[in-house]
Coordinates of C-alpha atoms and ligand atoms in Angstrom, one line a residue:
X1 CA -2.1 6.6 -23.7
X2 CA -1.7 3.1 -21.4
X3 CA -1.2 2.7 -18.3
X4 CA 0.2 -1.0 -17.1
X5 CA -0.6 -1.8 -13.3
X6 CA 1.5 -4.7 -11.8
X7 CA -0.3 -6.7 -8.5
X8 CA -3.7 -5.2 -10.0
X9 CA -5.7 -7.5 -8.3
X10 CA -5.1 -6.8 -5.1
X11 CA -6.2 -4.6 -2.5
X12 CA -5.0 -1.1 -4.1
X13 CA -5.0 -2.0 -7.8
X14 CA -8.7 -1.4 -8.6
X15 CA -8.8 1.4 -6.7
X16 CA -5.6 2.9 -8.7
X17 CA -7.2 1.9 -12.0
X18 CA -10.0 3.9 -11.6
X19 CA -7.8 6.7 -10.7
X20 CA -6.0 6.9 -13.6
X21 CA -8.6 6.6 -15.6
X22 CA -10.1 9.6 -13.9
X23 CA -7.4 11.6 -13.1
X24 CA -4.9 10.6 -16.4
X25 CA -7.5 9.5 -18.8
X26 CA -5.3 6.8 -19.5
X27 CA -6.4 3.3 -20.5
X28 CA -5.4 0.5 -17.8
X29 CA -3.7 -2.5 -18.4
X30 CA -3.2 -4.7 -15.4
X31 CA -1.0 -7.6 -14.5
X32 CA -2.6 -10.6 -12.3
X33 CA -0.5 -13.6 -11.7
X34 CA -3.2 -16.0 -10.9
X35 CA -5.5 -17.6 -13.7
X36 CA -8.5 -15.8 -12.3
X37 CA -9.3 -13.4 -15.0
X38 CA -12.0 -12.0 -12.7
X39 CA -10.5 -10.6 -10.2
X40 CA -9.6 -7.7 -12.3
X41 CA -12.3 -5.9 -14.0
X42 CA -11.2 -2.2 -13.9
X43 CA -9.1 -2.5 -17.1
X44 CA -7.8 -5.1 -19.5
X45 CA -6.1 -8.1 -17.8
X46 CA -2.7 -10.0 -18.6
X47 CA -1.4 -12.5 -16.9
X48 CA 2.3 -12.1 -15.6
X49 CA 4.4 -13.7 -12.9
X50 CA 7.0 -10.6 -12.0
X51 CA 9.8 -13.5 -11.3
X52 CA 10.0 -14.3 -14.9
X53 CA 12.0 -11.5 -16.8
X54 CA 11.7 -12.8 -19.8
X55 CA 7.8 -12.6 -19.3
X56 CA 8.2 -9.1 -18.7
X57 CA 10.2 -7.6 -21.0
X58 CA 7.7 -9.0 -23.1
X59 CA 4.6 -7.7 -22.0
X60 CA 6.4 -4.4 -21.8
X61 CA 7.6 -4.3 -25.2
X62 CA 4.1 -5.9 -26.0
X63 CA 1.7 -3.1 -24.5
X64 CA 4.2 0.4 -24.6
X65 CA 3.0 1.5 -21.9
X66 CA 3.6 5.3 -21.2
X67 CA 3.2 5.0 -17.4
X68 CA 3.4 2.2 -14.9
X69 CA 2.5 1.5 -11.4
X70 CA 4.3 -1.1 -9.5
X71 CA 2.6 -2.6 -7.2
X72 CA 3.3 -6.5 -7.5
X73 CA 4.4 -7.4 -3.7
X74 CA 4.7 -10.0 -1.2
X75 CA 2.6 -7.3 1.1
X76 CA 2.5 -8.5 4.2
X77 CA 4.7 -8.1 7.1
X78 CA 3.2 -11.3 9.0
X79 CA 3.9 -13.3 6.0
X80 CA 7.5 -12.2 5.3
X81 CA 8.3 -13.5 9.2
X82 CA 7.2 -16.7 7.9
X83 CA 8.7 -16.8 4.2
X84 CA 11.5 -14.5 4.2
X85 CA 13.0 -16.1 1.0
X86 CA 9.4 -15.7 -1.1
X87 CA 9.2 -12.0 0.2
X88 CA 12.5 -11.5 -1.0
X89 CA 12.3 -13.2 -4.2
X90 CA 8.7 -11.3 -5.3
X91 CA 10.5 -8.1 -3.8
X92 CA 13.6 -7.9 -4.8
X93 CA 14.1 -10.2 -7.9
X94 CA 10.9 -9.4 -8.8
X95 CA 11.1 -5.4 -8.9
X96 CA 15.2 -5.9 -10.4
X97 CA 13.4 -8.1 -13.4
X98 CA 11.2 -5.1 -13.8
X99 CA 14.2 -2.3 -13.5
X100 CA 15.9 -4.7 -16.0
X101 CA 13.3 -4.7 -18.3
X102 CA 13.3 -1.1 -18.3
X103 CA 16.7 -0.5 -19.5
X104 CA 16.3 -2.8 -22.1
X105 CA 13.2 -0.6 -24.2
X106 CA 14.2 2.0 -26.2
X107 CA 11.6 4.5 -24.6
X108 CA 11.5 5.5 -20.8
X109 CA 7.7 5.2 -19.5
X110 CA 6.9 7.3 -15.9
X111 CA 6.8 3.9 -13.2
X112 CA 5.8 4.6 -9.7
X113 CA 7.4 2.1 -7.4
X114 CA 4.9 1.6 -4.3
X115 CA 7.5 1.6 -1.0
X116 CA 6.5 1.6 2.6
X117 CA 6.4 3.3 5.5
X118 CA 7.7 0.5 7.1
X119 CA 11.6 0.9 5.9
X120 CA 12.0 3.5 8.0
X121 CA 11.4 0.9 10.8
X122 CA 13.2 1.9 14.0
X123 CA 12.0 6.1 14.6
X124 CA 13.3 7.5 17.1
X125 CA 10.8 10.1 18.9
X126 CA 13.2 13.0 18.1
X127 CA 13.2 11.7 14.3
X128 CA 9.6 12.3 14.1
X129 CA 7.8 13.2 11.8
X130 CA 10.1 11.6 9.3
X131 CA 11.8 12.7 6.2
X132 CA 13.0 11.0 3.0
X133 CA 16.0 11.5 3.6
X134 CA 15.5 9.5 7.1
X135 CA 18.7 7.2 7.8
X136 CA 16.6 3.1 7.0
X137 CA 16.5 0.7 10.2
X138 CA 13.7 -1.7 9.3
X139 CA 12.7 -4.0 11.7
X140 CA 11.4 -6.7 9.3
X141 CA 12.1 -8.8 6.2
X142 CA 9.3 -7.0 4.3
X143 CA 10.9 -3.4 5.3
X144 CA 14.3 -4.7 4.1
X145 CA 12.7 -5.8 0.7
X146 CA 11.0 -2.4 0.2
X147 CA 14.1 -0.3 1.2
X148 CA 16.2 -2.4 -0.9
X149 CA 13.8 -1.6 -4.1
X150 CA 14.5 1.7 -3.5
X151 CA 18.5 1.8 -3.3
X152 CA 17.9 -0.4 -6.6
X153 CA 15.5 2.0 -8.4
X154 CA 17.7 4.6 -7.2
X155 CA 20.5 2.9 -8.9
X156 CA 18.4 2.4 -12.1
X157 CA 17.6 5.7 -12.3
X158 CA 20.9 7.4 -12.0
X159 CA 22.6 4.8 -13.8
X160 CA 20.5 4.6 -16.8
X161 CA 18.2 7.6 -17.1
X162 CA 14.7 6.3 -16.1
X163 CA 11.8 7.8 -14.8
X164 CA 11.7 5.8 -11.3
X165 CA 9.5 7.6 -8.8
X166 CA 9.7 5.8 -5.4
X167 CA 7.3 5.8 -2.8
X168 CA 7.3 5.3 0.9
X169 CA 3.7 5.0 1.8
X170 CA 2.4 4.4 5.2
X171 CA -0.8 2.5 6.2
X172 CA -3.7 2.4 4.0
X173 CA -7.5 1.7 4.6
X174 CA -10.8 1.0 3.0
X175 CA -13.1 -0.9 1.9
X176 CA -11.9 -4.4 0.6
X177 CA -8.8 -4.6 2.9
X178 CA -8.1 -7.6 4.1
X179 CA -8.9 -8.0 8.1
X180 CA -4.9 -8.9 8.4
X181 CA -4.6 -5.0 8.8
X182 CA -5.7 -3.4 12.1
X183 CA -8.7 -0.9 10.9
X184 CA -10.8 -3.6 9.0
X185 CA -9.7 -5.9 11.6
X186 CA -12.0 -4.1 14.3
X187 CA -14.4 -3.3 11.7
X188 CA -15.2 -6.8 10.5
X189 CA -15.4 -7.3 14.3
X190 CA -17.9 -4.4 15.0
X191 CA -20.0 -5.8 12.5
X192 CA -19.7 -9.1 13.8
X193 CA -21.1 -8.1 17.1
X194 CA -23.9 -6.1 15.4
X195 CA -25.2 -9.2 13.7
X196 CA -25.1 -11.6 17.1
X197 CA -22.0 -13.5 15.4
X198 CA -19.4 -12.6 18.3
X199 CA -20.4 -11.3 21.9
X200 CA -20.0 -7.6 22.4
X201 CA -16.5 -7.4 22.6
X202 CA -13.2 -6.6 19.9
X203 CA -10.3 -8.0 20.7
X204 CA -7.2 -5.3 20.4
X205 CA -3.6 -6.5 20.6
X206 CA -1.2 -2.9 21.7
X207 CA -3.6 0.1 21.5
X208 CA -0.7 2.8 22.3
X209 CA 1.2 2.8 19.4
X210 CA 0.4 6.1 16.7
X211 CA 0.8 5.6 13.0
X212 CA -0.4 7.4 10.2
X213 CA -3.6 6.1 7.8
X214 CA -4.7 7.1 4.9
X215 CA -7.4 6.0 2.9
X216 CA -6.3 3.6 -0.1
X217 CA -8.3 6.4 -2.2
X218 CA -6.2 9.1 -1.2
X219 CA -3.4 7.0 -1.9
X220 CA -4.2 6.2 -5.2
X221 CA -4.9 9.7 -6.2
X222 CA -1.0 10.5 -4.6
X223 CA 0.1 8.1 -7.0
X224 CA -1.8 9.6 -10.0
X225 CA -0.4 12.6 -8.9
X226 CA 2.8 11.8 -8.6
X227 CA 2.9 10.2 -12.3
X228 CA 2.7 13.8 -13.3
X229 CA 4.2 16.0 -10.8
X230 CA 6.6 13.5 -9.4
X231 CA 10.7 14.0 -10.3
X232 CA 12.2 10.8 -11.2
X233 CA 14.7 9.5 -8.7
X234 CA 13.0 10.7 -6.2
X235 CA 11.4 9.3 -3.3
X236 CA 7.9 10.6 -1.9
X237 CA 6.5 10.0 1.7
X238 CA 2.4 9.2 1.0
X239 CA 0.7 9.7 4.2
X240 CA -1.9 12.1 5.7
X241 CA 1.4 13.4 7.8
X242 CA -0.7 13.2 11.1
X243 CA -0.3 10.2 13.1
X244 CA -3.1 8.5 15.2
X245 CA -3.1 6.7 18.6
X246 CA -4.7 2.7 18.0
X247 CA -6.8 3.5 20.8
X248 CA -8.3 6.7 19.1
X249 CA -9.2 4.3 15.7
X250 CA -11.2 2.1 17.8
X251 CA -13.2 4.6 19.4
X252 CA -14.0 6.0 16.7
X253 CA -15.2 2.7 14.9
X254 CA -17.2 1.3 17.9
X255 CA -18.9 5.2 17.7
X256 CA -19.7 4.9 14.1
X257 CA -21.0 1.4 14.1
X258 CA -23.5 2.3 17.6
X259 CA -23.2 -1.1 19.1
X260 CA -22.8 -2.0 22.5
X261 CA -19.3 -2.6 22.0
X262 CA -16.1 -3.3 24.5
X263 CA -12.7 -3.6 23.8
X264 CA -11.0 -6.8 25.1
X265 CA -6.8 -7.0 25.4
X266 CA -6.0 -10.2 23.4
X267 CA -2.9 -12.1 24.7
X268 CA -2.5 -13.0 20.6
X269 CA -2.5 -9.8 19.2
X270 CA -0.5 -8.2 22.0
X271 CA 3.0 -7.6 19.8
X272 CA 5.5 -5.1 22.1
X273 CA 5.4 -1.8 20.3
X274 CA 9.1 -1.2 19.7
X275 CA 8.5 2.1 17.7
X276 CA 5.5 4.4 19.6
X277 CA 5.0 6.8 16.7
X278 CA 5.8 7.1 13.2
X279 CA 4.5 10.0 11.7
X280 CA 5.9 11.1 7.8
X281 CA 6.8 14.3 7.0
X282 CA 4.8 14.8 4.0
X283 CA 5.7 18.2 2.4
X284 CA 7.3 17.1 -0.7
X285 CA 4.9 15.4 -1.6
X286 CA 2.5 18.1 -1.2
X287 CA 4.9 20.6 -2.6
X288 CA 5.6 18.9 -5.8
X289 CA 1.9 17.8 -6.6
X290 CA -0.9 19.5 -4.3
X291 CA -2.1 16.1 -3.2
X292 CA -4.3 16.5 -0.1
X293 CA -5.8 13.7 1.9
X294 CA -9.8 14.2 0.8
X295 CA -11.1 11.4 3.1
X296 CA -11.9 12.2 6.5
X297 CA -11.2 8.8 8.8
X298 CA -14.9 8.7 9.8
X299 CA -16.1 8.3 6.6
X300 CA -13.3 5.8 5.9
X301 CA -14.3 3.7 9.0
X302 CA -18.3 4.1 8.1
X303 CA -17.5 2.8 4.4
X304 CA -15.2 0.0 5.6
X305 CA -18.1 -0.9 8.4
X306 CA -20.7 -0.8 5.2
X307 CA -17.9 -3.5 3.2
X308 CA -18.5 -5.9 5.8
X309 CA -21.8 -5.2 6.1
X310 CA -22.7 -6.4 2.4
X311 CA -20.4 -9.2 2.3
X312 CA -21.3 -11.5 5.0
X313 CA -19.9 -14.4 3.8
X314 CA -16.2 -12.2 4.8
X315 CA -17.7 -12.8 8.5
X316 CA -17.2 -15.9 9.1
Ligands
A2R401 O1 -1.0 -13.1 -4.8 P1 -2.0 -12.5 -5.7 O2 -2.3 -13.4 -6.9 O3 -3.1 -11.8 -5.2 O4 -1.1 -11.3 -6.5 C1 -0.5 -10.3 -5.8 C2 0.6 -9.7 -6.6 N1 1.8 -10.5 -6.7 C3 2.4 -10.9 -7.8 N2 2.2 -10.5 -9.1 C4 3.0 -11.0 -10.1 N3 4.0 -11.9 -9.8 C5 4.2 -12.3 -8.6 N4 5.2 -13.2 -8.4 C6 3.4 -11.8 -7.5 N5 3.4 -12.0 -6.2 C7 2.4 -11.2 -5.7 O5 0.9 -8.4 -6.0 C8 -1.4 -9.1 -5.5 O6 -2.3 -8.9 -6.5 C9 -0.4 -7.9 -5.6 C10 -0.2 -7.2 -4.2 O7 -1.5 -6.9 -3.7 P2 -1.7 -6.8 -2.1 O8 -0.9 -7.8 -1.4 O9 -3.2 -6.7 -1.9 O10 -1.0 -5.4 -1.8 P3 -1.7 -3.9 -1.8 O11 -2.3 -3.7 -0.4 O12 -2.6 -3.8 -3.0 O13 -0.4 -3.0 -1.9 C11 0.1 -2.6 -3.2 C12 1.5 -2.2 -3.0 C13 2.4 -3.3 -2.5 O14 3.7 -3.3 -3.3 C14 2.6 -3.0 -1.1 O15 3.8 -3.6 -0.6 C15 2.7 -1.5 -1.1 O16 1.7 -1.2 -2.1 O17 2.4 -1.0 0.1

């Protein structure tokens, strides 16, 4: 059995293929769109750009794959500000040259689409915590792309029988995420400050807001899970389900790293916080496949601290 990961090179794909080669026992396939065969090396590489459909119905057809994960993205929020129309075009046209593709074989593999937290955008305090069924106000181009992948997969799914699982996943952390995200943000800063590079201060844009993390190896393992236990055309929040306070995260890493270490409002990274909290409601996703978050965020923040640690040259 094969498994065919799109976007494996970035920062979730090698985590997933290891997960469903543990969890699934299925070999891994995975789609990078750069030449750089290295930066994949859980699995067997192919090179694919997701905005050429001809390109993928091919490799589809080509490797049969039984399950796929869809990861491919324009994935960040900052970026899709700045290029709405590439965010749009990896997103959108992108995912529909995949859903396309689909209908077109004459088998229907499992695919989990990976969604965000983010389309819910706007919450309300009395909306929280949030359902699927959630009424969509994002607040950015990226949230629009993700929420508009899944009306189309849930299009697809109806319209032509496939096994489309959508998720909606909130924020992930680790080690190997890029400092762009808040948590390795103040942990490549913390470990800065241990090693003399910055003086003892992190530099925090809003520290009020709550949002929910999970670690990308939870994550993955939702996703493995919901490969099997998922019901296609659905949609599945992926999320501890308990939000956080900012302010509570960087406590916490300053504790674990034991440096002298004081937090320092940056003009920069002070964005208003239009939304306080976004917590997901997260029981179908536990009813339907047991998933539990395993990884406590202390051991998230020590391993994420140690990622930095060992790779220096990510400090300058
Ligand atoms: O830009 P690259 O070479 O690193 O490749 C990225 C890939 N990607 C594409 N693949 C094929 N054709 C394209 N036109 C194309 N544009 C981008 O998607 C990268 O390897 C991958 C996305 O990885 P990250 O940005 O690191 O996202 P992450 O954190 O792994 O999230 C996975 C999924 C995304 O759909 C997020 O929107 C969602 O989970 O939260």
């Amino acid at each position: 059995m094969k498994a065919l990961i799109t976007g494996a090179s970035g920062f979730v794909g090698p985590y997933l293929a290891k997960a469903v080669r543990e969890n699934l026992k299925y070999e891994v396939v995975g789609t990078i769109q750069n030449h750089n065969t290295d930066s994949f090396s859980e699995g067997e590489v192919r090179e694919l750009d997701i905005m050429d459909p001809a390109a993928v119905l091919a490799l589809l057809q080509d490797e049969h794959p039984q399950c796929i994960f869809h990861l491919a993205a324009q994935s960040s929020v900052s970026k899709s500000w700045k290029d709405p129309a590439e965010t749009v075009s990896v997103n959108v046209k992108g995912t529909l040259n995949l859903l396309d593709a689909l209908r077109q074989l004459e088998y229907s593999p499992k695919v989990i689409l990976a969604g965000s937290g983010e389309e819910y955008g706007y919450v309300r305090p009395d909306e929280v915590p949030v359902k699927e069924e959630q009424f969509l106000r994002p607040g950015n181009i990226y949230a629009a792309t993700k929420a508009g992948q899944n009306m189309m997969a849930t299009v697809y799914a109806q319209a032509y029988n496939l096994q489309l699982i959508m998720t909606r996943s909130f924020n992930h952390m680790g080690p190997g995420q890029s400092p762009v995200f808040v948590v390795a943000d103040f942990c490549r800063q913390a470990v800065r400050v241990e090693k003399g590079l910055q003086s003892p201060e992190i530099h925090v844009g809003n520290l009020s807001a709550m949002r929910d993390f999970t670690d990308v190896r939870d994550v993955v393992n939702a996703y493995t899970a919901l490969a099997q236990f998922g019901m296609p055309g659905e949609t599945y929040n992926v999320g501890t389900g308990r939000a956080v306070k900012i302010a509570d995260i960087l406590d916490l890493i300053i504790k674990v790293s034991g440096a002298d270490i004081k937090p320092v409002v940056d003009e920069e990274k002070l964005r208003p916080v239009d939304v306080p909290i976004i917590e997901p409601d997260v029981s179908k996703l536990y009813k339907a496949t047991g998933w539990r978050p395993q990884i406590a965020l202390e051991q998230t923040i020590a391993d994420t601290l140690d990622y930095f640690r060992e790779n220096e040259e990510l400090l300058k």
